[in-house]
Amino acid sequence: MTEKDTDDTAGTWFDERDWELGAEDVAEAIEEASSPPPVVAVVGRPNVGKSTLVNRILGRREAVVQDVPGVTRDRVSYDANWLGQRFMVQDTGGWEPDAKGLQQLVAEQASVAMRTADAIILVVDAIVGATSADEAAAKLLQRSGKPVFLAANKVDTERGEADAAALWSLGLGQPHPVSAMHGRGVADLLDAVIEDLPTTSEVAAGSGGPRRVALVGKPNVGKSSLLNR
């Protein structure tokens, strides 16, 4: 293999066909960057089952789940798909009003997720019912102007649906009774979310920010030298 056959800084192409495949990959990446998928933020106070719901939406275990509050501290995004609609789902730490110290930082990350999402799922523990933290979150979300979906979690059986109905008091419309642990009702929730989601993210499209430029070319044509200039 000669020096012209490889370029350590840009990968390796051995013939024209490999180069064409590389160009297709670059074009796909550019198109994806210019049309980012919509973002769905999953928010709520600590230990209501947000990460469990995220895993259920993904259909796989990605978000860390433990039966103690405060496990999730940073917002984390995952690529998801429902009925052919691609979107990003954001898992967030527990949101609490008037939080202090570390919990304040966690709450701030959840607030950022609310602002940068195209739609929001507020998760509430239907067994516990609406708390003051849930009410504060609901008031904040009512002012967001974004589609908000109320997931009444831990409704494992039909008998628990009465607990979910009581959450109408939060003023966010129809509560969606779900069991994130067992999957009950999650499909209906996702159907409702997808119906209100844009095809591409309206938030990301209007957020501005730095532009990314891909520098591409065949091996040994001086890409790295041009970049260094």
mmCIF file with all atom_site columns, N, CA and C in Angstrom, residues 4-7 10-13 19 215-223:
data_model
loop_
_atom_site.group_PDB
_atom_site.id
_atom_site.type_symbol
_atom_site.label_atom_id
_atom_site.label_alt_id
_atom_site.label_comp_id
_atom_site.label_asym_id
_atom_site.label_entity_id
_atom_site.label_seq_id
_atom_site.pdbx_PDB_ins_code
_atom_site.Cartn_x
_atom_site.Cartn_y
_atom_site.Cartn_z
_atom_site.occupancy
_atom_site.B_iso_or_equiv
_atom_site.pdbx_formal_charge
_atom_site.auth_seq_id
_atom_site.auth_comp_id
_atom_site.auth_asym_id
_atom_site.auth_atom_id
_atom_site.pdbx_PDB_model_num
ATOM 1  N N  . LYS A 1 4   ? -0.246  7.202  -1.179 1.00 0.00 ? 4   LYS A N  1
ATOM 2  C CA . LYS A 1 4   ? -1.405  7.780  -1.851 1.00 0.00 ? 4   LYS A CA 1
ATOM 3  C C  . LYS A 1 4   ? -2.683  6.986  -1.585 1.00 0.00 ? 4   LYS A C  1
ATOM 4  N N  . ASP A 1 5   ? -2.514  5.738  -1.116 1.00 0.00 ? 5   ASP A N  1
ATOM 5  C CA . ASP A 1 5   ? -3.693  4.912  -0.898 1.00 0.00 ? 5   ASP A CA 1
ATOM 6  C C  . ASP A 1 5   ? -4.414  5.243  0.399  1.00 0.00 ? 5   ASP A C  1
ATOM 7  N N  . THR A 1 6   ? -3.696  5.887  1.334  1.00 0.00 ? 6   THR A N  1
ATOM 8  C CA . THR A 1 6   ? -4.286  6.143  2.643  1.00 0.00 ? 6   THR A CA 1
ATOM 9  C C  . THR A 1 6   ? -4.129  7.592  3.023  1.00 0.00 ? 6   THR A C  1
ATOM 10 N N  . ASP A 1 7   ? -4.973  7.997  3.941  1.00 0.00 ? 7   ASP A N  1
ATOM 11 C CA . ASP A 1 7   ? -4.913  9.335  4.536  1.00 0.00 ? 7   ASP A CA 1
ATOM 12 C C  . ASP A 1 7   ? -5.385  9.174  5.964  1.00 0.00 ? 7   ASP A C  1
ATOM 13 N N  . ALA A 1 10  ? -8.300  11.261 7.347  1.00 0.00 ? 10  ALA A N  1
ATOM 14 C CA . ALA A 1 10  ? -9.608  11.326 6.689  1.00 0.00 ? 10  ALA A CA 1
ATOM 15 C C  . ALA A 1 10  ? -10.191 9.963  6.373  1.00 0.00 ? 10  ALA A C  1
ATOM 16 N N  . GLY A 1 11  ? -9.628  8.882  6.942  1.00 0.00 ? 11  GLY A N  1
ATOM 17 C CA . GLY A 1 11  ? -10.148 7.558  6.621  1.00 0.00 ? 11  GLY A CA 1
ATOM 18 C C  . GLY A 1 11  ? -9.456  7.002  5.397  1.00 0.00 ? 11  GLY A C  1
ATOM 19 N N  . THR A 1 12  ? -9.946  5.913  4.877  1.00 0.00 ? 12  THR A N  1
ATOM 20 C CA . THR A 1 12  ? -9.302  5.244  3.754  1.00 0.00 ? 12  THR A CA 1
ATOM 21 C C  . THR A 1 12  ? -10.321 4.903  2.679  1.00 0.00 ? 12  THR A C  1
ATOM 22 N N  . TRP A 1 13  ? -10.005 5.258  1.429  1.00 0.00 ? 13  TRP A N  1
ATOM 23 C CA . TRP A 1 13  ? -10.796 4.836  0.275  1.00 0.00 ? 13  TRP A CA 1
ATOM 24 C C  . TRP A 1 13  ? -9.838  4.166  -0.710 1.00 0.00 ? 13  TRP A C  1
ATOM 25 N N  . TRP A 1 19  ? -15.230 5.753  -2.625 1.00 0.00 ? 19  TRP A N  1
ATOM 26 C CA . TRP A 1 19  ? -15.341 7.208  -2.528 1.00 0.00 ? 19  TRP A CA 1
ATOM 27 C C  . TRP A 1 19  ? -16.792 7.643  -2.676 1.00 0.00 ? 19  TRP A C  1
ATOM 28 N N  . LEU A 1 215 ? -15.296 18.943 5.454  1.00 0.00 ? 215 LEU A N  1
ATOM 29 C CA . LEU A 1 215 ? -14.210 19.063 4.486  1.00 0.00 ? 215 LEU A CA 1
ATOM 30 C C  . LEU A 1 215 ? -13.936 17.667 3.939  1.00 0.00 ? 215 LEU A C  1
ATOM 31 N N  . VAL A 1 216 ? -14.280 17.425 2.669  1.00 0.00 ? 216 VAL A N  1
ATOM 32 C CA . VAL A 1 216 ? -14.182 16.079 2.109  1.00 0.00 ? 216 VAL A CA 1
ATOM 33 C C  . VAL A 1 216 ? -13.369 16.100 0.821  1.00 0.00 ? 216 VAL A C  1
ATOM 34 N N  . GLY A 1 217 ? -12.913 14.929 0.430  1.00 0.00 ? 217 GLY A N  1
ATOM 35 C CA . GLY A 1 217 ? -12.150 14.799 -0.804 1.00 0.00 ? 217 GLY A CA 1
ATOM 36 C C  . GLY A 1 217 ? -11.459 13.458 -0.851 1.00 0.00 ? 217 GLY A C  1
ATOM 37 N N  . LYS A 1 218 ? -10.904 13.117 -2.011 1.00 0.00 ? 218 LYS A N  1
ATOM 38 C CA . LYS A 1 218 ? -10.178 11.867 -2.153 1.00 0.00 ? 218 LYS A CA 1
ATOM 39 C C  . LYS A 1 218 ? -8.913  11.912 -1.302 1.00 0.00 ? 218 LYS A C  1
ATOM 40 N N  . PRO A 1 219 ? -8.335  10.730 -1.027 1.00 0.00 ? 219 PRO A N  1
ATOM 41 C CA . PRO A 1 219 ? -7.109  10.698 -0.247 1.00 0.00 ? 219 PRO A CA 1
ATOM 42 C C  . PRO A 1 219 ? -5.975  11.487 -0.904 1.00 0.00 ? 219 PRO A C  1
ATOM 43 N N  . ASN A 1 220 ? -5.168  12.120 -0.040 1.00 0.00 ? 220 ASN A N  1
ATOM 44 C CA . ASN A 1 220 ? -3.918  12.749 -0.468 1.00 0.00 ? 220 ASN A CA 1
ATOM 45 C C  . ASN A 1 220 ? -4.121  13.931 -1.411 1.00 0.00 ? 220 ASN A C  1
ATOM 46 N N  . VAL A 1 221 ? -5.240  14.661 -1.231 1.00 0.00 ? 221 VAL A N  1
ATOM 47 C CA . VAL A 1 221 ? -5.453  15.857 -2.057 1.00 0.00 ? 221 VAL A CA 1
ATOM 48 C C  . VAL A 1 221 ? -5.218  17.133 -1.262 1.00 0.00 ? 221 VAL A C  1
ATOM 49 N N  . GLY A 1 222 ? -4.833  16.997 0.019  1.00 0.00 ? 222 GLY A N  1
ATOM 50 C CA . GLY A 1 222 ? -4.480  18.174 0.802  1.00 0.00 ? 222 GLY A CA 1
ATOM 51 C C  . GLY A 1 222 ? -5.567  18.687 1.723  1.00 0.00 ? 222 GLY A C  1
ATOM 52 N N  . LYS A 1 223 ? -6.480  17.818 2.152  1.00 0.00 ? 223 LYS A N  1
ATOM 53 C CA . LYS A 1 223 ? -7.564  18.265 3.034  1.00 0.00 ? 223 LYS A CA 1
ATOM 54 C C  . LYS A 1 223 ? -7.023  18.786 4.356  1.00 0.00 ? 223 LYS A C  1
#
